[in-house]
CSV table of C-alpha atoms in Angstrom, one decimal:
chain,number,residue,atom,x,y,z
A,422,MET,CA,116.8,118.1,202.6
A,423,LEU,CA,115.8,114.5,202.1
A,424,ASP,CA,118.2,112.3,200.1
A,425,LEU,CA,117.1,110.7,196.9
A,426,ALA,CA,116.1,107.3,198.4
A,427,HIS,CA,113.7,109.0,200.9
A,428,ARG,CA,112.3,111.3,198.2
A,429,LEU,CA,111.6,108.3,196.0
A,430,ALA,CA,110.1,106.3,198.9
A,431,ASN,CA,107.7,109.2,199.7
A,432,LEU,CA,106.5,109.3,196.1
A,433,LEU,CA,106.3,105.5,195.5
A,434,GLU,CA,104.3,104.5,198.5
A,435,PRO,CA,101.1,106.5,197.8
A,436,TRP,CA,101.3,105.7,194.1
A,437,PHE,CA,101.5,102.0,194.7
A,438,HIS,CA,98.6,102.0,197.1
A,439,GLN,CA,96.5,103.7,194.5
A,440,HIS,CA,97.7,102.1,191.3
A,441,GLN,CA,98.8,98.6,192.0
A,442,ARG,CA,97.3,95.7,190.0
A,443,ASP,CA,95.0,93.4,191.9
A,444,LEU,CA,97.1,90.2,191.8
A,445,ALA,CA,96.3,87.1,193.9
A,446,TRP,CA,99.7,86.9,195.4
A,447,ARG,CA,99.4,90.5,196.7
A,448,ARG,CA,96.4,89.5,198.8
A,449,THR,CA,98.5,87.4,201.1
A,450,ARG,CA,101.5,87.7,203.4
A,451,ASP,CA,102.0,83.9,203.5
A,452,PRO,CA,105.7,83.5,202.7
A,453,TYR,CA,105.2,80.1,201.1
A,454,ALA,CA,102.5,81.5,198.7
A,455,ILE,CA,104.7,84.5,197.9
A,456,TRP,CA,107.7,82.2,197.3
A,457,VAL,CA,105.6,80.1,194.9
A,458,SER,CA,104.5,83.2,193.0
A,459,GLU,CA,108.0,84.5,192.7
A,460,ILE,CA,109.2,81.2,191.2
A,461,MET,CA,106.3,81.0,188.8
A,462,LEU,CA,106.9,84.6,187.7
A,463,GLN,CA,110.5,83.9,186.6
A,464,GLN,CA,110.5,84.3,182.8
A,465,THR,CA,106.7,83.9,182.7
A,466,ARG,CA,104.0,86.4,182.0
A,467,VAL,CA,101.7,87.6,184.8
A,468,ASP,CA,98.5,86.5,183.0
A,469,THR,CA,100.0,83.0,182.5
A,470,VAL,CA,100.9,82.7,186.2
A,471,GLU,CA,97.4,83.8,187.3
A,472,ALA,CA,96.0,80.7,185.6
A,473,TYR,CA,98.2,78.4,187.5
A,474,TYR,CA,98.9,80.0,190.9
A,475,GLY,CA,95.6,79.3,192.5
A,476,ARG,CA,95.3,75.7,191.3
A,477,PHE,CA,98.9,75.0,192.5
A,478,LEU,CA,98.2,76.3,196.0
A,479,GLU,CA,94.9,74.4,196.1
A,480,ARG,CA,96.9,71.2,195.4
A,481,PHE,CA,99.9,72.1,197.6
A,482,PRO,CA,98.6,74.6,200.2
A,483,ASP,CA,101.7,74.6,202.4
A,484,VAL,CA,105.3,73.7,202.6
A,485,GLY,CA,104.6,70.3,204.2
A,486,THR,CA,102.1,69.2,201.5
A,487,LEU,CA,104.6,70.2,198.7
A,488,ALA,CA,107.5,68.5,200.5
A,489,ALA,CA,105.6,65.2,200.9
A,490,ALA,CA,104.4,65.1,197.3
A,491,ASP,CA,105.8,62.9,194.6
A,492,GLU,CA,107.8,64.8,192.0
A,493,SER,CA,105.4,63.6,189.3
A,494,GLU,CA,102.5,65.3,191.1
A,495,VAL,CA,104.4,68.5,191.2
A,496,LEU,CA,105.4,68.4,187.6
A,497,ALA,CA,101.8,67.6,186.6
A,498,ALA,CA,100.6,70.7,188.5
A,499,TRP,CA,103.3,72.7,186.7
A,500,SER,CA,102.6,71.2,183.3
A,501,GLY,CA,102.3,74.0,180.7
A,502,LEU,CA,104.2,76.7,182.7
A,503,GLY,CA,107.5,75.6,181.2
A,504,TYR,CA,111.0,75.9,182.6
A,505,TYR,CA,110.4,72.7,184.6
A,506,ARG,CA,113.6,73.0,186.5
A,507,ARG,CA,111.9,75.7,188.5
A,508,ALA,CA,109.3,73.2,189.7
A,509,ARG,CA,112.0,70.7,190.7
A,510,LEU,CA,113.9,73.3,192.6
A,511,LEU,CA,110.7,74.5,194.3
A,512,HIS,CA,110.0,70.9,195.4
A,513,ALA,CA,113.5,70.5,196.6
A,514,GLY,CA,113.3,73.8,198.4
A,515,ALA,CA,110.1,72.7,200.2
A,516,ARG,CA,111.8,69.6,201.4
A,517,HIS,CA,114.8,71.7,202.6
A,518,VAL,CA,112.4,74.0,204.6
A,519,ALA,CA,110.5,71.0,206.0
A,520,THR,CA,113.7,69.2,207.2
A,521,SER,CA,115.8,72.3,208.2
A,522,HIS,CA,113.2,74.7,209.5
A,523,GLY,CA,110.3,72.5,210.6
A,524,GLY,CA,108.2,73.6,207.6
A,525,THR,CA,108.4,77.3,208.5
A,526,VAL,CA,109.8,79.6,205.8
A,527,PRO,CA,112.6,81.6,207.5
A,528,ASP,CA,112.6,85.4,207.5
A,529,ASP,CA,116.3,85.8,207.4
A,530,PRO,CA,117.6,86.6,203.8
A,531,GLU,CA,120.8,84.6,204.4
A,532,LEU,CA,118.8,81.5,205.4
A,533,LEU,CA,116.4,82.0,202.5
A,534,ARG,CA,119.3,82.0,200.1
A,535,LYS,CA,120.3,78.5,201.3
A,536,ILE,CA,117.0,77.1,200.1
A,537,PRO,CA,117.4,75.3,196.7
A,538,GLY,CA,116.3,77.6,193.9
A,539,VAL,CA,116.2,80.8,196.0
A,540,GLY,CA,118.7,83.3,194.8
A,541,ARG,CA,119.4,86.9,195.9
A,542,TYR,CA,116.4,88.4,194.2
A,543,THR,CA,113.9,85.8,195.4
A,544,ALA,CA,115.2,85.9,199.0
A,545,GLY,CA,114.8,89.7,198.9
A,546,ALA,CA,111.3,89.4,197.6
A,547,ILE,CA,110.2,86.9,200.3
A,548,ALA,CA,111.9,88.8,203.1
A,549,SER,CA,110.6,92.2,202.1
A,550,ILE,CA,107.1,91.3,200.9
A,551,ALA,CA,106.2,88.5,203.3
A,552,PHE,CA,108.1,89.7,206.4
A,553,ASP,CA,108.4,93.5,205.8
A,554,ARG,CA,112.1,93.3,206.3
A,555,PRO,CA,114.2,96.0,204.6
A,556,THR,CA,115.9,93.7,202.0
A,557,ALA,CA,116.8,94.8,198.5
A,558,LEU,CA,115.5,93.1,195.5
A,559,VAL,CA,116.6,93.9,191.9
A,560,ASP,CA,115.2,92.2,188.8
A,561,GLY,CA,115.1,93.5,185.2
A,562,ASN,CA,112.2,95.8,186.0
A,563,VAL,CA,113.8,97.4,189.0
A,564,ALA,CA,117.2,97.7,187.2
A,565,ARG,CA,115.5,99.6,184.4
A,566,VAL,CA,113.8,102.0,186.8
A,567,LEU,CA,117.0,102.7,188.7
A,568,SER,CA,119.1,103.1,185.5
A,569,ARG,CA,116.7,105.7,184.2
A,570,LEU,CA,116.3,107.5,187.5
A,571,GLN,CA,120.1,108.0,187.6
A,572,ALA,CA,120.7,108.3,183.8
A,573,LEU,CA,123.2,105.5,183.9
A,574,GLU,CA,124.6,105.2,180.4
A,575,ASN,CA,127.2,102.5,181.0
A,576,PRO,CA,125.6,99.1,180.2
A,577,LYS,CA,127.6,97.4,183.0
A,578,GLN,CA,126.0,99.8,185.5
A,579,GLN,CA,122.5,99.1,184.0
A,580,ASP,CA,122.6,95.3,184.6
A,581,ALA,CA,120.4,93.8,187.4
A,582,SER,CA,123.6,92.4,189.0
A,583,ALA,CA,125.3,95.8,189.2
A,584,ALA,CA,126.3,96.6,192.8
A,585,GLY,CA,125.0,100.2,192.5
A,586,HIS,CA,121.4,99.0,191.9
A,587,TRP,CA,121.4,96.8,195.0
A,588,ILE,CA,122.8,99.6,197.1
A,589,MET,CA,120.2,102.0,195.9
A,590,ALA,CA,117.3,99.5,196.2
A,591,GLN,CA,118.4,98.8,199.8
A,592,LYS,CA,118.3,102.5,200.6
A,593,ILE,CA,114.9,102.9,199.1
A,594,VAL,CA,113.2,99.9,200.9
A,595,GLN,CA,114.8,101.2,204.2
A,596,ALA,CA,113.3,104.6,203.7
A,597,GLY,CA,109.7,103.5,204.3
A,598,GLN,CA,107.6,100.4,204.4
A,599,PRO,CA,109.7,97.6,202.8
A,600,ARG,CA,106.7,95.5,201.8
A,601,VAL,CA,105.2,98.4,199.9
A,602,LEU,CA,108.4,99.8,198.4
A,603,ALA,CA,109.7,96.5,197.1
A,604,GLN,CA,106.5,95.9,195.2
A,605,ALA,CA,106.3,99.5,194.1
A,606,LEU,CA,109.7,99.4,192.4
A,607,MET,CA,108.7,96.2,190.5
A,608,GLU,CA,105.2,97.5,189.6
A,609,LEU,CA,106.7,100.8,188.3
A,610,GLY,CA,109.0,98.9,186.0
A,611,ALA,CA,106.3,96.5,184.9
A,612,THR,CA,103.5,99.0,184.1
A,613,VAL,CA,105.0,102.5,183.7
A,614,CYS,CA,108.8,102.4,183.2
A,615,THR,CA,108.5,99.8,180.5
A,616,PRO,CA,111.3,98.7,178.1
A,617,MET,CA,109.7,100.3,175.1
A,618,GLY,CA,107.7,103.5,175.2
A,619,PRO,CA,107.8,104.3,178.9
A,620,ARG,CA,104.7,106.2,180.1
A,621,CYS,CA,106.6,109.1,181.7
A,622,GLU,CA,103.5,111.3,182.0
A,623,GLY,CA,102.1,108.8,184.5
A,624,CYS,CA,105.3,108.2,186.5
A,625,PRO,CA,105.2,109.1,190.1
A,626,VAL,CA,108.9,109.8,190.3
A,627,ARG,CA,109.3,111.7,187.0
A,628,SER,CA,110.4,114.8,188.9
A,629,GLU,CA,113.5,112.8,190.1
A,630,CYS,CA,114.3,111.1,186.8
A,631,GLN,CA,117.6,112.2,185.3
A,632,ALA,CA,117.0,110.2,182.1
A,633,LEU,CA,113.8,112.1,181.4
A,634,ALA,CA,115.4,115.4,182.2
A,635,LYS,CA,118.2,114.6,179.6
A,636,GLY,CA,115.8,113.1,177.1
A,637,LEU,CA,117.4,109.7,177.5
A,638,GLN,CA,114.4,107.7,178.7
A,639,SER,CA,114.1,105.8,175.3
A,640,THR,CA,117.8,104.9,175.1
A,641,ILE,CA,118.4,103.8,178.7
A,642,PRO,CA,119.0,101.0,179.3
A,643,THR,CA,121.1,100.3,176.2
A,644,PRO,CA,119.4,97.6,174.1
A,645,LYS,CA,121.2,94.3,174.4
A,646,GLN,CA,122.5,92.8,171.2
A,647,ARG,CA,121.4,89.2,171.2
A,648,ALA,CA,122.7,86.6,168.8
A,649,PRO,CA,120.0,84.6,167.0
A,650,SER,CA,118.9,81.6,168.9
A,651,PRO,CA,120.3,78.4,167.3
A,652,ARG,CA,117.6,76.3,165.6
A,653,GLU,CA,117.4,72.5,165.9
A,654,ASP,CA,115.3,70.5,163.4
A,655,LEU,CA,114.1,67.2,165.0
A,656,TRP,CA,111.7,64.4,164.1
A,657,ALA,CA,109.1,63.9,166.8
A,658,VAL,CA,108.4,60.3,166.2
A,659,ALA,CA,105.0,58.7,167.0
A,660,VAL,CA,105.7,55.0,167.2
A,661,ARG,CA,102.2,53.4,167.2
A,662,ARG,CA,101.2,50.0,168.5
A,663,ASN,CA,97.6,48.8,168.9
A,664,GLY,CA,96.3,52.3,168.6
A,665,ARG,CA,98.7,53.7,171.3
A,666,VAL,CA,101.8,55.8,170.9
A,667,LEU,CA,105.2,55.6,172.7
A,668,LEU,CA,106.4,58.3,175.1
A,669,GLU,CA,109.8,58.4,176.6
A,670,GLN,CA,110.9,60.1,179.8
A,671,ARG,CA,113.8,62.5,179.1
A,672,ALA,CA,117.0,62.5,181.2
A,673,ASN,CA,116.7,64.7,184.3
A,674,GLU,CA,119.3,67.2,183.1
A,675,GLY,CA,118.9,69.4,180.0
A,676,LEU,CA,115.9,70.7,178.2
A,677,LEU,CA,112.5,69.3,179.4
A,678,GLY,CA,114.5,67.2,182.0
A,679,GLY,CA,112.5,64.3,183.4
A,680,MET,CA,109.4,65.1,181.2
A,681,TRP,CA,107.5,62.6,179.1
A,682,CYS,CA,108.0,63.4,175.4
A,683,LEU,CA,107.9,61.7,172.0
A,684,PRO,CA,111.2,60.3,170.9
A,685,LEU,CA,113.2,63.0,169.2
A,686,ILE,CA,115.6,62.2,166.3
A,687,GLU,CA,117.9,64.7,164.4
A,688,ARG,CA,116.3,65.7,161.1
A,689,LYS,CA,118.9,65.8,158.4
A,690,SER,CA,118.3,67.7,155.2
A,691,THR,CA,118.2,64.5,153.2
A,692,ASP,CA,115.4,63.1,155.4
A,693,ARG,CA,112.2,64.2,153.8
A,694,ALA,CA,109.9,61.2,154.3
A,695,GLY,CA,110.4,61.0,158.0
A,696,ALA,CA,112.9,59.6,160.4
A,697,PRO,CA,114.7,56.6,158.9
A,698,PRO,CA,113.2,53.3,160.3
A,699,ARG,CA,116.7,52.1,161.2
A,700,VAL,CA,117.4,55.1,163.3
A,701,ILE,CA,113.9,54.8,165.0
A,702,ALA,CA,114.7,51.2,165.9
A,703,GLU,CA,118.1,52.3,167.3
A,704,VAL,CA,116.6,55.1,169.4
A,705,THR,CA,113.4,53.4,170.6
A,706,GLY,CA,114.2,49.7,170.4
A,707,VAL,CA,111.0,49.3,168.3
A,708,LYS,CA,111.1,48.3,164.7
A,709,VAL,CA,108.6,50.1,162.5
A,710,LYS,CA,107.0,48.9,159.2
A,711,SER,CA,106.9,52.3,157.5
A,712,VAL,CA,107.1,56.0,158.3
A,713,GLU,CA,104.8,58.8,157.3
A,714,ALA,CA,105.8,62.4,157.7
A,715,LEU,CA,103.5,65.3,158.3
A,716,VAL,CA,104.1,68.4,156.3
A,717,GLU,CA,104.1,71.2,158.8
A,718,PRO,CA,106.6,71.4,161.8
A,719,VAL,CA,105.7,72.5,165.3
A,720,LYS,CA,107.8,75.5,166.4
A,721,HIS,CA,108.8,75.9,170.1
A,722,VAL,CA,111.0,78.7,171.4
A,723,PHE,CA,113.1,78.2,174.5
A,724,THR,CA,115.1,81.0,176.1
A,725,HIS,CA,118.2,80.3,174.0
A,726,ARG,CA,117.1,77.8,171.5
A,727,VAL,CA,114.4,77.1,168.9
A,728,TRP,CA,113.1,73.7,168.2
A,729,MET,CA,111.4,72.8,164.9
A,730,LEU,CA,109.7,69.5,165.6
A,731,TRP,CA,108.6,67.6,162.5
A,732,PRO,CA,105.9,65.0,163.4
A,733,CYS,CA,106.1,61.6,161.8
A,734,ARG,CA,104.3,58.3,162.4
A,735,GLY,CA,105.5,54.8,162.3
A,736,GLU,CA,103.5,51.6,162.9
A,737,ALA,CA,105.4,49.1,165.1
A,738,ALA,CA,106.2,45.7,163.5
A,739,VAL,CA,105.9,42.5,165.5
A,740,VAL,CA,107.4,43.1,169.0
A,741,ASP,CA,109.1,40.4,171.0
A,742,VAL,CA,108.4,41.9,174.5
A,743,PRO,CA,104.9,41.7,176.1
A,744,PHE,CA,102.8,44.8,175.4
A,745,ARG,CA,101.2,46.4,178.5
A,746,ALA,CA,99.0,49.2,177.3
A,747,GLY,CA,99.0,52.3,179.4
A,748,TYR,CA,101.9,51.3,181.6
A,749,GLU,CA,105.6,51.8,181.4
A,750,ASP,CA,107.1,49.3,179.1
A,751,GLY,CA,110.5,49.3,180.8
A,752,PRO,CA,112.1,52.3,182.6
A,753,GLY,CA,111.1,55.6,181.2
A,754,ARG,CA,108.8,54.2,178.5
A,755,MET,CA,105.0,54.4,178.3
A,756,TRP,CA,102.3,53.7,175.6
A,757,ILE,CA,99.3,56.0,175.7
A,758,ALA,CA,96.0,56.1,174.0
A,759,PRO,CA,94.5,59.2,172.4
A,760,GLY,CA,93.7,61.7,175.2
A,761,GLU,CA,95.6,59.8,177.8
A,762,ARG,CA,98.5,61.5,179.6
A,763,PRO,CA,101.2,60.3,182.0
A,764,ARG,CA,100.8,61.0,185.7
A,765,GLY,CA,103.5,63.6,185.7
A,766,GLY,CA,102.0,65.5,182.8
A,767,ILE,CA,103.7,66.5,179.6
A,768,PRO,CA,105.3,69.8,178.4
A,769,LYS,CA,103.4,72.2,176.2
A,770,VAL,CA,105.5,71.4,173.1
A,771,THR,CA,104.7,67.7,173.4
A,772,GLU,CA,101.0,68.5,173.7
A,773,LYS,CA,101.2,70.5,170.5
A,774,VAL,CA,102.8,67.6,168.6
A,775,LEU,CA,100.3,65.0,170.0
A,776,GLU,CA,97.4,67.2,169.0
A,777,ARG,CA,98.8,67.5,165.5
A,778,LEU,CA,99.0,63.7,165.5
A,779,GLY,CA,95.5,63.2,166.8
A,780,TYR,CA,96.5,62.0,170.3
């Protein structure tokens, strides 16, 4: 009698061939293109990635082109996808592959994991999907599928990092065509074995599912208790001069690292009319005549934090330094006109605030 892994493989392969979604990154075996898609898909919806994936590959069609590009070009192409650290690591990874592997993405999972930004899951995805190597990959979708199949009720055993999942995933991809089975596991979790309301009637492996047999499919995996994300209220300050507004480049580390944003100042409960002019001068080095606050804030949700950005405007007073419109006015500073954007692009939250301000 076949073991569980082989039985699952025999059921998953034909199901995937018949029911897989038609996604651009599934029409290629180019390891670079698959690598790009996997990085984009981290914490980002498939429909969002579809809008960026093709354009990014048109601009950077191979490792060498991406490696040779300036970081600002990469960030501009990534602008709007969020989690910009991914773009920087992808860029660094391309340079690593260019210098260490002659521009050819390696097929060895251990070598793949030495690439900046490529962890165990991404290495498994590239190795299995691009090179058809029997290499396990476990993300949240796969972990949920395997937890339900085995009726794992211990939350520690349900986690994507659990050793048992990686062992089982390895057995499954070895039991047939790795390229197909790796994607089938992910597809099953994304489209059928979903977190809420799994569609068990359409599941190709329902005959093997212990959670379904025990009536536990809605309670496995155990819902994670997440603390509310901390909220930060900040003034998004539009310092205006000659019809232009000041943008500053944030430090490379931290949220929106290296991105061009409006200066942000802590909003205290006593500050209702806008950021205090004295604080604006301290933060930006520009004195303002007066400050006008807009009524409604712009909300932006990060993975573990919520920003409430309160737009306010301040007209610059007489400035001692020469004004060079459209250029950096010192390191990490730029004055832009309405509709103008820095070369490296801006994050979505800054775009929202600028639109609110008419820029």
